[in-house]
Amino acid sequence: MKEQLMALKEQALEKLTQQSSLHQLNEWKATYLGKKGELTAALRGMKDLSAEERPIVGALVNEVRESLESAFDGQEAELKRAEREKRLREETIDVTLPGRSIPLGSEHPLTRLIREVEEIFLGLGFQVAEGPEVETDYNNFEALNVPRNHPARDMQDTFYITEDMLLRTHTSPVQGRVLRANVEAAKQRGETSPQPVRIIAPGRVYRRDDDDATHSHAFMQIEGLVVDRHIRMSDLKGILTTFAQQMFGHDVAIRMRPSYFPFTEPSTEVDATCYSCGGDGCRVCKQTGWIEILGAGMVHPNVLEMAGYDPEEFTGFAFGMGVERIAMRRYGIEDIRHFYTNDVRLMSQFKSRV
Ligand code: 2NL
């Protein structure tokens, strides 16, 4: 019995050194120390022993168990250490490697320009208003004092959807909506007069046109409208001077030339000092020293009247500018179609600096 136990111990210790994973090690433990293991079997054989032999063999069994257990613990600790070391080695990251860059998109040059204009007018106390691109003939023309026989209403110039629905040809109907909403709100509150208005309306507009380098059937426009008591042409000039200086440079001046729009009277084309020569005259400004930036005027009393503002109490000014024309000059883009072709090689040059 004693020899048998010593042989078992010998064999178990020898096998232990051959176990190279924690899984194998646990199998070893089951084989030698488990409930159905060899040592338990040896213990069971003790019932055949004499009363004198039993405590001696019992002590020996315990001794063998203890030495196998402590050998197991030692081997387990060693294997765990080795596995940890291996994992650490495999999971090492080289923090000195250069990072992978994630390609960033960029703001469309038209979006960027519109934002700049919005920022300037927000700073002057204006609000930004938006409205639908599909409009009624009434909102787009009638309410803006554009008579039925006006050439702008011609099928040649306007995308009609039905007889009285169309794609807006300017963003003025947005301002008309704001005026009428104010009149309605004043009525609801039982007030005698509607609130004054200071808004800009940026957005896409449509004209029937054959697309070429300078014409597009869809383009961006920003219109502005101020309606209050005692608004005069000098207010128009003051606001547009400040706008031109913030937009194009602080020593820029503006000049106003007489013009005609059905919705303003008087009407004016507004020029700013040529950004290229500073006013001396060059090829860009055709030697005039001036560049046209927008059209404007005093809101026609008929327009105020139709919206529900009393033209005896209120006056106003309005202006409108084509965004592409300004963007083309500012960024040196020579073909309007580039804005809508959206070639990333062109667009990615307008990365925002934020
Ligand atoms: C241009 C000229 C202009 C307006 C737009 C306007 C709007 C209302 C009332 C009166 Cl609600 N006028 N808009 C006025 C003058 C000129 O645009 O050349 N746009 C590209």
PDB file of C-alpha atoms and ligand atoms in Angstrom, residues 139 143-144 169-177 179 199 205 207 219-225 227 260-269 292-300 303-304 316-323 325, ligand 1:
ATOM      1  CA  ASN A 139     -47.760  85.085 -53.255  1.00  0.00           C
ATOM      2  CA  ALA A 143     -49.030  90.298 -53.755  1.00  0.00           C
ATOM      3  CA  LEU A 144     -45.739  91.833 -54.933  1.00  0.00           C
ATOM      4  CA  THR A 169     -38.796  83.000 -58.755  1.00  0.00           C
ATOM      5  CA  HIS A 170     -37.515  84.944 -55.715  1.00  0.00           C
ATOM      6  CA  THR A 171     -37.771  84.598 -51.916  1.00  0.00           C
ATOM      7  CA  SER A 172     -40.060  87.652 -51.605  1.00  0.00           C
ATOM      8  CA  PRO A 173     -43.124  85.438 -50.958  1.00  0.00           C
ATOM      9  CA  VAL A 174     -41.429  84.446 -47.656  1.00  0.00           C
ATOM     10  CA  GLN A 175     -41.446  88.090 -46.562  1.00  0.00           C
ATOM     11  CA  GLY A 176     -45.031  88.446 -47.724  1.00  0.00           C
ATOM     12  CA  ARG A 177     -45.962  85.471 -45.527  1.00  0.00           C
ATOM     13  CA  LEU A 179     -46.056  90.378 -43.066  1.00  0.00           C
ATOM     14  CA  ILE A 199     -35.903  89.885 -41.715  1.00  0.00           C
ATOM     15  CA  VAL A 205     -35.312  80.088 -56.367  1.00  0.00           C
ATOM     16  CA  ARG A 207     -36.177  80.589 -63.359  1.00  0.00           C
ATOM     17  CA  PHE A 219     -29.947  79.435 -57.769  1.00  0.00           C
ATOM     18  CA  MET A 220     -29.719  80.958 -54.302  1.00  0.00           C
ATOM     19  CA  GLN A 221     -31.053  84.327 -53.343  1.00  0.00           C
ATOM     20  CA  ILE A 222     -31.012  86.362 -50.147  1.00  0.00           C
ATOM     21  CA  GLU A 223     -33.657  89.030 -49.754  1.00  0.00           C
ATOM     22  CA  GLY A 224     -34.054  91.451 -46.874  1.00  0.00           C
ATOM     23  CA  LEU A 225     -37.020  93.452 -45.645  1.00  0.00           C
ATOM     24  CA  VAL A 227     -40.886  97.598 -42.334  1.00  0.00           C
ATOM     25  CA  TYR A 260     -36.930  99.576 -61.665  1.00  0.00           C
ATOM     26  CA  PHE A 261     -38.634  96.708 -59.794  1.00  0.00           C
ATOM     27  CA  PRO A 262     -42.421  96.360 -59.667  1.00  0.00           C
ATOM     28  CA  PHE A 263     -42.354  95.814 -55.852  1.00  0.00           C
ATOM     29  CA  THR A 264     -40.255  98.873 -54.889  1.00  0.00           C
ATOM     30  CA  GLU A 265     -40.558 102.573 -55.601  1.00  0.00           C
ATOM     31  CA  PRO A 266     -38.084 104.127 -55.930  1.00  0.00           C
ATOM     32  CA  SER A 267     -35.824 101.256 -56.950  1.00  0.00           C
ATOM     33  CA  THR A 268     -32.060 101.136 -57.131  1.00  0.00           C
ATOM     34  CA  GLU A 269     -29.100  99.012 -58.179  1.00  0.00           C
ATOM     35  CA  GLU A 292     -22.887  95.621 -58.711  1.00  0.00           C
ATOM     36  CA  ILE A 293     -23.843  93.657 -55.568  1.00  0.00           C
ATOM     37  CA  LEU A 294     -27.640  93.818 -55.260  1.00  0.00           C
ATOM     38  CA  GLY A 295     -30.946  95.440 -56.134  1.00  0.00           C
ATOM     39  CA  ALA A 296     -33.072  97.330 -53.606  1.00  0.00           C
ATOM     40  CA  GLY A 297     -35.681  99.974 -53.058  1.00  0.00           C
ATOM     41  CA  MET A 298     -38.451 101.382 -50.883  1.00  0.00           C
ATOM     42  CA  VAL A 299     -41.288  98.877 -50.534  1.00  0.00           C
ATOM     43  CA  HIS A 300     -44.114  99.814 -52.919  1.00  0.00           C
ATOM     44  CA  VAL A 303     -47.213  95.696 -51.443  1.00  0.00           C
ATOM     45  CA  LEU A 304     -47.662  96.978 -47.880  1.00  0.00           C
ATOM     46  CA  GLY A 316     -40.016 100.013 -45.551  1.00  0.00           C
ATOM     47  CA  PHE A 317     -37.070  99.044 -47.679  1.00  0.00           C
ATOM     48  CA  ALA A 318     -36.183  95.748 -49.315  1.00  0.00           C
ATOM     49  CA  PHE A 319     -33.231  94.303 -51.180  1.00  0.00           C
ATOM     50  CA  GLY A 320     -32.290  91.134 -52.997  1.00  0.00           C
ATOM     51  CA  MET A 321     -28.985  89.581 -54.016  1.00  0.00           C
ATOM     52  CA  GLY A 322     -27.903  86.579 -56.042  1.00  0.00           C
ATOM     53  CA  VAL A 323     -25.634  84.398 -53.909  1.00  0.00           C
ATOM     54  CA  ARG A 325     -22.701  85.877 -58.383  1.00  0.00           C
TER      55      ARG A 325
HETATM   56  C1  2NL B   1     -32.415  91.603 -57.220  1.00  0.00           C
HETATM   57  C2  2NL B   1     -33.388  92.578 -56.660  1.00  0.00           C
HETATM   58  C3  2NL B   1     -35.025  92.866 -54.981  1.00  0.00           C
HETATM   59  C4  2NL B   1     -36.832  93.049 -53.427  1.00  0.00           C
HETATM   60  C5  2NL B   1     -35.914  92.288 -54.120  1.00  0.00           C
HETATM   61  C6  2NL B   1     -38.854  92.838 -52.045  1.00  0.00           C
HETATM   62  C7  2NL B   1     -39.556  92.013 -51.206  1.00  0.00           C
HETATM   63  C8  2NL B   1     -40.733  92.470 -50.649  1.00  0.00           C
HETATM   64  C9  2NL B   1     -41.173  93.714 -50.918  1.00  0.00           C
HETATM   65  C10 2NL B   1     -40.427  94.494 -51.754  1.00  0.00           C
HETATM   66 CL1  2NL B   1     -41.616  91.456 -49.614  1.00  0.00          CL
HETATM   67  N1  2NL B   1     -39.298  94.062 -52.307  1.00  0.00           N
HETATM   68  N2  2NL B   1     -37.702  92.391 -52.591  1.00  0.00           N
HETATM   69  C11 2NL B   1     -36.815  94.422 -53.584  1.00  0.00           C
HETATM   70  C12 2NL B   1     -35.912  94.990 -54.452  1.00  0.00           C
HETATM   71  C13 2NL B   1     -35.002  94.227 -55.155  1.00  0.00           C
HETATM   72  O1  2NL B   1     -34.142  92.019 -55.626  1.00  0.00           O
HETATM   73  O2  2NL B   1     -31.670  91.958 -58.061  1.00  0.00           O
HETATM   74  N3  2NL B   1     -32.432  90.377 -56.733  1.00  0.00           N
HETATM   75  C14 2NL B   1     -31.547  89.382 -57.192  1.00  0.00           C
END
